[in-house]
Coordinates of C-alpha atoms in Angstrom, one line a residue:
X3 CA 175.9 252.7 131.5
X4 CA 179.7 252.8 131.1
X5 CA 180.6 256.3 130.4
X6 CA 182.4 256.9 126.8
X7 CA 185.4 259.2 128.7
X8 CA 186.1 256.4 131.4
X9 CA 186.5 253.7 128.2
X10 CA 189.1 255.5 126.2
X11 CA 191.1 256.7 128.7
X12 CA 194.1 258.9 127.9
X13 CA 195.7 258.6 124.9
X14 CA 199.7 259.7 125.1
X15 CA 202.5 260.0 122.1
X16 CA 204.4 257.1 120.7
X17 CA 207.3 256.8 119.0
X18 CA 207.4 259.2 116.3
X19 CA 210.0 259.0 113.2
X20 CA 210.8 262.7 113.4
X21 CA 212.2 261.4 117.2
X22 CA 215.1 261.0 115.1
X23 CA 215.6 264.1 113.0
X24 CA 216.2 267.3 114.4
X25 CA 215.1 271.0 113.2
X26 CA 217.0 273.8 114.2
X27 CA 216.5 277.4 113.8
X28 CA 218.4 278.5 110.3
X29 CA 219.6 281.9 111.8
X30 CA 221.1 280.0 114.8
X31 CA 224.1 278.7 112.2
X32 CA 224.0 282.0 110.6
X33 CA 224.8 283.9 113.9
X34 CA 228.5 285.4 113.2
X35 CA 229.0 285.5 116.8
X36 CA 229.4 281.9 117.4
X37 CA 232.6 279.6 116.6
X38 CA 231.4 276.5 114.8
X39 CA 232.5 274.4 118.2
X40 CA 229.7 276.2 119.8
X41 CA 226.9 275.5 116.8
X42 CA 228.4 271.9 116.9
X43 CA 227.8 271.7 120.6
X44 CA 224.0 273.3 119.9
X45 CA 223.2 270.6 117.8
X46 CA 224.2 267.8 119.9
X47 CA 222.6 268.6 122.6
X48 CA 219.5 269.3 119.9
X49 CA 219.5 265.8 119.4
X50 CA 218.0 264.8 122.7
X51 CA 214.6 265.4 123.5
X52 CA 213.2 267.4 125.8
X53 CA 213.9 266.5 129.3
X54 CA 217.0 264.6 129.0
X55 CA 220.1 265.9 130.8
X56 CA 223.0 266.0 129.5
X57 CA 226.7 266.8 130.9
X58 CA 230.0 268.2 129.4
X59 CA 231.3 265.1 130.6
X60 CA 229.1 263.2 128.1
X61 CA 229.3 265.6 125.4
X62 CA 233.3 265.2 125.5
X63 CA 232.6 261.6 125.5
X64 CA 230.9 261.9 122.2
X65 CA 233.3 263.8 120.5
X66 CA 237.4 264.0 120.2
X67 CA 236.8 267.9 122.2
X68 CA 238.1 267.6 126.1
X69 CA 235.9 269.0 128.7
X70 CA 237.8 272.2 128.7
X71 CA 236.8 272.8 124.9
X72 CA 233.4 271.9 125.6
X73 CA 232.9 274.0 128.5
X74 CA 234.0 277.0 126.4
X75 CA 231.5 276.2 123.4
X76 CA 228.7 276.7 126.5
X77 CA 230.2 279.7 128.1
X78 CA 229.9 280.9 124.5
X79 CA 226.2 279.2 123.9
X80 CA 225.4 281.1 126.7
X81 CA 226.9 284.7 126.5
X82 CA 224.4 285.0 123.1
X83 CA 221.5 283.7 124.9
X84 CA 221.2 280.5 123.4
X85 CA 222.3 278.7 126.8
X86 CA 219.9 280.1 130.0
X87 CA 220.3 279.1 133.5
X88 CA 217.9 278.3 136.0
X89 CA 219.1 277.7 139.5
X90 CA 216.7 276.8 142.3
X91 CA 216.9 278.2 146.2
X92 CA 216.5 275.6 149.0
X93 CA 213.8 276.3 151.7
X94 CA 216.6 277.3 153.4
X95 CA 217.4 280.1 151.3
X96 CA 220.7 278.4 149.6
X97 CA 221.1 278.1 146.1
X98 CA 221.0 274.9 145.0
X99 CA 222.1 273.2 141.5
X100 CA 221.7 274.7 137.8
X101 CA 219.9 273.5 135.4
X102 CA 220.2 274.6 131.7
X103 CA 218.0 275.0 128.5
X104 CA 219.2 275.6 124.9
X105 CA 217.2 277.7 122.9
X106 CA 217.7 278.7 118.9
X107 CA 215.2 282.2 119.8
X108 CA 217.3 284.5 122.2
X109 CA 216.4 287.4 123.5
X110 CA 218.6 289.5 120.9
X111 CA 218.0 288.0 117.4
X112 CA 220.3 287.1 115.5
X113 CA 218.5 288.3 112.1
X114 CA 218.1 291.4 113.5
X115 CA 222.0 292.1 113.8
X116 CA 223.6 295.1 112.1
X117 CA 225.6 293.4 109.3
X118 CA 229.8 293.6 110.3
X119 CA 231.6 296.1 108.9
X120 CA 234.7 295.8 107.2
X121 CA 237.0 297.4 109.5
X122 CA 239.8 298.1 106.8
X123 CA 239.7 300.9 104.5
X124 CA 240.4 300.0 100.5
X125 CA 243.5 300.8 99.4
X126 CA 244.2 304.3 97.7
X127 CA 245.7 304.4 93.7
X128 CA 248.4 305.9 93.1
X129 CA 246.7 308.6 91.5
X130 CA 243.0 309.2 92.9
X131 CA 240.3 310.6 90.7
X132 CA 239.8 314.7 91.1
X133 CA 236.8 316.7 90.4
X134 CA 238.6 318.8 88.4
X135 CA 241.6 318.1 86.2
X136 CA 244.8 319.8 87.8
X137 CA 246.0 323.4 86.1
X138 CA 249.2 321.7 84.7
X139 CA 247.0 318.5 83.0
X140 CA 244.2 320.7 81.5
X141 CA 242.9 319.6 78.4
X142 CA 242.8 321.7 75.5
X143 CA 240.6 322.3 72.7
X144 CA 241.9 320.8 69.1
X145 CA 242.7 323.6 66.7
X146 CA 243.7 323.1 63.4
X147 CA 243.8 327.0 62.7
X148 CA 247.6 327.6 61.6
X149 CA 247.5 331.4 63.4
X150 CA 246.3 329.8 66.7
X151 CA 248.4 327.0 66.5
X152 CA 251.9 328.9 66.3
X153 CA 250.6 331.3 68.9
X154 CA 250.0 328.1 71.2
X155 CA 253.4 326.8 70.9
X156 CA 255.2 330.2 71.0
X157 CA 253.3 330.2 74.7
X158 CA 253.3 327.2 75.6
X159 CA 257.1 327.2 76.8
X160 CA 256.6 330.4 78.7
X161 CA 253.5 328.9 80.4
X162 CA 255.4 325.7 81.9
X163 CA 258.6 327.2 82.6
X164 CA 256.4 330.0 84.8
X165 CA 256.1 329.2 88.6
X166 CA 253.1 328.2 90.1
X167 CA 253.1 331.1 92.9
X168 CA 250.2 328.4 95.0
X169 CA 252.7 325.7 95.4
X170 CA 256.4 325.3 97.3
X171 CA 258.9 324.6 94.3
X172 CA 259.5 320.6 94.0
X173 CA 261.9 319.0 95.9
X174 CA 263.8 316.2 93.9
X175 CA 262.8 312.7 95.4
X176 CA 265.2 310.0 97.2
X177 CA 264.0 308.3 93.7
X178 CA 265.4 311.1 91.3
X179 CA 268.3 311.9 93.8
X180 CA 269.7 308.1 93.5
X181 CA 268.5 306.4 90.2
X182 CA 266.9 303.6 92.0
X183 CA 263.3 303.4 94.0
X184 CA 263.0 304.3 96.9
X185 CA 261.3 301.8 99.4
X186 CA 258.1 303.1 99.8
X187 CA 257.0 303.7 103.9
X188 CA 255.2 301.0 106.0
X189 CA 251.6 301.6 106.2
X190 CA 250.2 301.1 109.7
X191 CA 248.2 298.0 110.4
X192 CA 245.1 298.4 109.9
X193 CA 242.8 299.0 113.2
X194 CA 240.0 296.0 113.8
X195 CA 237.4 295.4 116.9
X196 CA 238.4 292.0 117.0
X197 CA 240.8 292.5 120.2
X198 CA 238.4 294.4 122.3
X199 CA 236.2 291.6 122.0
X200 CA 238.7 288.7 122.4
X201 CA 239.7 290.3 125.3
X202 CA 236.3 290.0 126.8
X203 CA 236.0 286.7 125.8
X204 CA 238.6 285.6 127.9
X205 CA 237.3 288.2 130.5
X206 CA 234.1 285.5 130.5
X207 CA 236.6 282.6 130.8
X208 CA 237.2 283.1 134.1
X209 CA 235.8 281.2 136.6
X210 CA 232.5 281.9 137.6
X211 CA 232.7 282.8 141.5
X212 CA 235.7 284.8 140.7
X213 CA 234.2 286.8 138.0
X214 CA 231.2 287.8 140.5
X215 CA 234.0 289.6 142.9
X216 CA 235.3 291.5 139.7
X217 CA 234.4 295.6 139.4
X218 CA 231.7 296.4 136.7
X219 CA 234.2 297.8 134.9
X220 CA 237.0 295.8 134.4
X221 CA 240.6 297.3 135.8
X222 CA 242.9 297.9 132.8
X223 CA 245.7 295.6 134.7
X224 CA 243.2 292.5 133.7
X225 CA 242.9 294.0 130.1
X226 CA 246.4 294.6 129.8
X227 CA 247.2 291.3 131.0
X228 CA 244.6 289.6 128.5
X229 CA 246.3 292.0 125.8
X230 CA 249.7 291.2 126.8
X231 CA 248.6 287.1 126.2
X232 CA 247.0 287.2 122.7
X233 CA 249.4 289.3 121.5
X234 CA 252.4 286.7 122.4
X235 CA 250.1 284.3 119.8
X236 CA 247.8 282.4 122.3
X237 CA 243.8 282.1 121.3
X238 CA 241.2 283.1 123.6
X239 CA 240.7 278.8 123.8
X240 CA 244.5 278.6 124.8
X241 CA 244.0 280.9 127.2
X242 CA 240.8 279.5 128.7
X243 CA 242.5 276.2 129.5
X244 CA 245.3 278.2 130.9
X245 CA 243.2 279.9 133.1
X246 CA 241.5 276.6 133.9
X247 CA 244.6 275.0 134.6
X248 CA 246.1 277.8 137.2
X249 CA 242.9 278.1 138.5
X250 CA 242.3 274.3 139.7
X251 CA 246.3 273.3 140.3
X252 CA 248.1 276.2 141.4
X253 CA 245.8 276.8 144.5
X254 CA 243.6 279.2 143.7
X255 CA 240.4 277.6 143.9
X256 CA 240.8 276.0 147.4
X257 CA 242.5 279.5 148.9
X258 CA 238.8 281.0 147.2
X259 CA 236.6 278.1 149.1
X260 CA 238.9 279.1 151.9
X261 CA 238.2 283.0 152.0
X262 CA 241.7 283.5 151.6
X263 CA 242.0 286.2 148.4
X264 CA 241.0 289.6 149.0
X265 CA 242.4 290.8 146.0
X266 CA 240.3 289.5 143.0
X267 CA 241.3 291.4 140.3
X268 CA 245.2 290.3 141.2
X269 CA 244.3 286.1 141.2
X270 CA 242.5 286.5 137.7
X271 CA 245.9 288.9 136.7
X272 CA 247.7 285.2 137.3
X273 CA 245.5 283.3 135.7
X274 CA 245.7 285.1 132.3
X275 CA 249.4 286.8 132.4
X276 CA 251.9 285.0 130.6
X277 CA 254.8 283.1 132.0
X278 CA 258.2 284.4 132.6
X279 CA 259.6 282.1 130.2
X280 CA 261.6 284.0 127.1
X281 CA 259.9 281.4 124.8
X282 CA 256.7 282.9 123.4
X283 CA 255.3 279.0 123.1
X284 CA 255.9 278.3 126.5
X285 CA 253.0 277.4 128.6
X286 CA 253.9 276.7 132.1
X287 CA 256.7 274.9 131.3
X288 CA 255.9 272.9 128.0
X289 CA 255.8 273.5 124.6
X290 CA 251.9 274.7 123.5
X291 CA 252.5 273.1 119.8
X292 CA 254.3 269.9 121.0
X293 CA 253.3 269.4 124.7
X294 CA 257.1 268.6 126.0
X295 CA 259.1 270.2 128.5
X296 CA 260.3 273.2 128.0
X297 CA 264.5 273.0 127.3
X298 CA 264.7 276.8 128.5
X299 CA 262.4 276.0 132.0
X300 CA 264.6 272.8 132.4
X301 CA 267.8 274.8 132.4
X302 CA 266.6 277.4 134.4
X303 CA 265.4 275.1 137.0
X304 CA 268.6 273.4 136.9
X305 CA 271.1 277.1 137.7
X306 CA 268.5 277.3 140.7
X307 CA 269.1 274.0 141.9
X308 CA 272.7 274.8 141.7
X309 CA 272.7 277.9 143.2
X310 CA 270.9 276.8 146.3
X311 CA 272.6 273.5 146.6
X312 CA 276.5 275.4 146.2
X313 CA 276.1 277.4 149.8
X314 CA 274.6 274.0 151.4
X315 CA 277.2 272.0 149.7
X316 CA 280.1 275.1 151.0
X317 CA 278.5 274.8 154.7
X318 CA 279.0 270.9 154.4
X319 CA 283.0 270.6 153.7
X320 CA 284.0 271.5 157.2
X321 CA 281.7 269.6 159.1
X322 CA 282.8 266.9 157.0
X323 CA 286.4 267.4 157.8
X324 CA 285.7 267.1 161.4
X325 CA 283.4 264.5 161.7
X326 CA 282.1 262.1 159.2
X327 CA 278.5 261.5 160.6
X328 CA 277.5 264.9 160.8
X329 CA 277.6 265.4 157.3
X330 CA 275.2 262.5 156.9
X331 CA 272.7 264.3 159.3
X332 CA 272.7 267.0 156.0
X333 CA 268.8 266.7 154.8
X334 CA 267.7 267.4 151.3
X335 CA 265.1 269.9 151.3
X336 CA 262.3 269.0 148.4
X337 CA 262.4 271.7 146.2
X338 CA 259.2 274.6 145.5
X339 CA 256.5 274.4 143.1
X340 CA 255.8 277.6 142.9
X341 CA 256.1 279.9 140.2
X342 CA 254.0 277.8 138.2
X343 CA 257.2 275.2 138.2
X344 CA 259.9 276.9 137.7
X345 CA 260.8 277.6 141.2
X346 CA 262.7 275.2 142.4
X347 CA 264.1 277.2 145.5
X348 CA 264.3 274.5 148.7
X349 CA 261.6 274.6 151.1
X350 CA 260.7 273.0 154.8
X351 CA 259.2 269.8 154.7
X352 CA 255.8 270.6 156.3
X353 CA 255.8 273.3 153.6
X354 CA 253.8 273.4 150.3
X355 CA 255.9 276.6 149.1
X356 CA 259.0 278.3 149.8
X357 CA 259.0 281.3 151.4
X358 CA 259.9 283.9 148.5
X359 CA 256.7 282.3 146.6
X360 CA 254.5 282.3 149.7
X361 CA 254.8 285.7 149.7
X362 CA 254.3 286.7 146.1
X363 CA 250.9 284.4 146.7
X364 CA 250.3 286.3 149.5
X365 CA 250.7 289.5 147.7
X366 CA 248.3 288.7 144.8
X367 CA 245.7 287.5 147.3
X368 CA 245.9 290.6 148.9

């Protein structure tokens, strides 16, 4: 007799219609913490079920966001808890890759929040409400009786031409003085906790590996440095590609790999500091709003090109004057890249910098 378990078998899940519909976790979008890049990168990868990997190669694919901006919207995901890493060991003892989960129920809940305060106070009237009506405004009962009344304005003159012994006597104003109004004095800005916290933002911008050398507490040449770049108008995304960008092309990342920087704290100093370009929308050489060359960067690239080309061009006159083919024997040095560009200085052939910016490199690695 067959038996009734071996018939039926196992019976597994089809395709379902809510396969393409997707619930998410209401306080997720509520969270005030998150940018809506991050919430839009939450619900993308929502979309996918359970098992499937996905990239921030693929997620940029699927959007008009680069890699850069997507890799942010994780860091972000993940800095709240809705991003976890797993990351296995080898038998070896190596770690090996990291994998990642989403999840709309971190650890801190989001409902559970204290709700923000306004962090400016309301503005003040002109003339604030007392408890008590000032001596000079009191109030005064109405009396029609005709003795009273005389006797009340025979005083009254006497009363507010008398002194007020509790008070300094009143100084005439800049107002009184000159017929016109005064300007009234700036009120300081009001104070917010939105910079402490965009500063470590871009504190979590930094790359990985490097951010695992940094001091628990972070040294305030970092902060300042972070200061010093949002307050010449960049955002904390602005200055996560920049730091991206110096990072992987100014040499950083393979003198790391290398064992070559001892001095953490002054290579992620570099990566966030802002140029030494006097325009404020410089970035490394081109316009942040526009993307083209800086004209300022161009022209000082141009006076150092002069200026190192004047004492080889100097040397050159005599030799030329007493023979012709030595002069030709004159190389052309290919000019530095250092300085994030602007160098420009002439440097040996079998040289990737000149020597001045080797040893400002050196001295930030140190």
């Amino acid at each position: 007799m067959t038996d009734e378990t071996d018939r039926w078998g196992r019976v597994r899940r089809g395709n379902m219609a809510a396969d393409r519909f997707t619930q998410i976790r209401n306080a997720l979008f509520r969270d005030p913490r998150l940018s809506f890049k991050a919430k839009g990168v939450f619900g993308l990868i929502s979309t996918h079920r359970d098992g499937y990997g996905i990239t921030p190669d693929t997620i940029a694919a699927a959007s008009t966001d680069g890699v850069s901006a997507v890799k942010t919207a994780l860091r972000e995901l993940e800095r709240y808890g809705y991003l976890t890493r797993e990351r296995e060991r080898r038998p070896d003892g190596t770690l090996g890759t990291s994998t990642y989960f989403i999840t709309d129920q971190p650890e801190t809940d989001p409902e559970t929040l204290p709700e923000p305060q306004n962090p400016r106070s309301e503005p003040e009237g002109d003339y604030p409400p007392v408890d008590k009506p000032p001596v000079d405004n009191r109030l005064h009962k109405k009396n029609n009786n005709p003795k009273n009344t005389n006797e009340q304005n025979t005083s009254a003159p006497a009363a507010r031409s008398a002194p007020d012994g509790r008070r300094p006597p009143a100084v005439p104003s800049a107002r009184a003085r000159s017929g016109c109004a005064a300007p009234e004095p700036p009120h300081p800005p009001p104070r917010t906790t939105t910079r402490p916290r965009s500063v470590r933002w871009v504190v979590t911008a930094l790359p990985p590996q490097l951010r695992r050398t940094l001091p628990d507490r972070l040294p305030a040449s970092l902060t300042d440095a972070v200061t010093a770049a949002l307050e010449q108008g960049r955002t904390p995304d602005q200055l996560a590609a920049r730091i991206e960008r110096r990072w992987n092309h100014h040499g950083h990342a393979a003198r790391f790999h290398a064992g070559q920087i001892t001095r953490p704290v002054g290579v992620a100093v570099a990566l966030v500091r802002p140029g030494e370009c006097p325009d404020p929308r410089c970035e490394d050489g081109h316009n942040i709003d526009t993307g083209a060359a800086c004209p300022r960067c161009e022209e000082r690239r141009a006076d150092r090109r002069r200026a190192t080309d004047a004492p080889s061009t100097a040397a050159a006159v005599p030799r030329q004057r007493n023979s012709a083919p030595a002069a030709l024997t004159v190389a052309r040095y290919p000019e530095c890249p250092g300085n994030y560009g602007l160098c420009g200085r002439p440097m040996p052939v079998d040289s990737t910098l000149c020597p001045e910016c080797a040893t400002q490199q050196a001295r930030e690695a140190v």
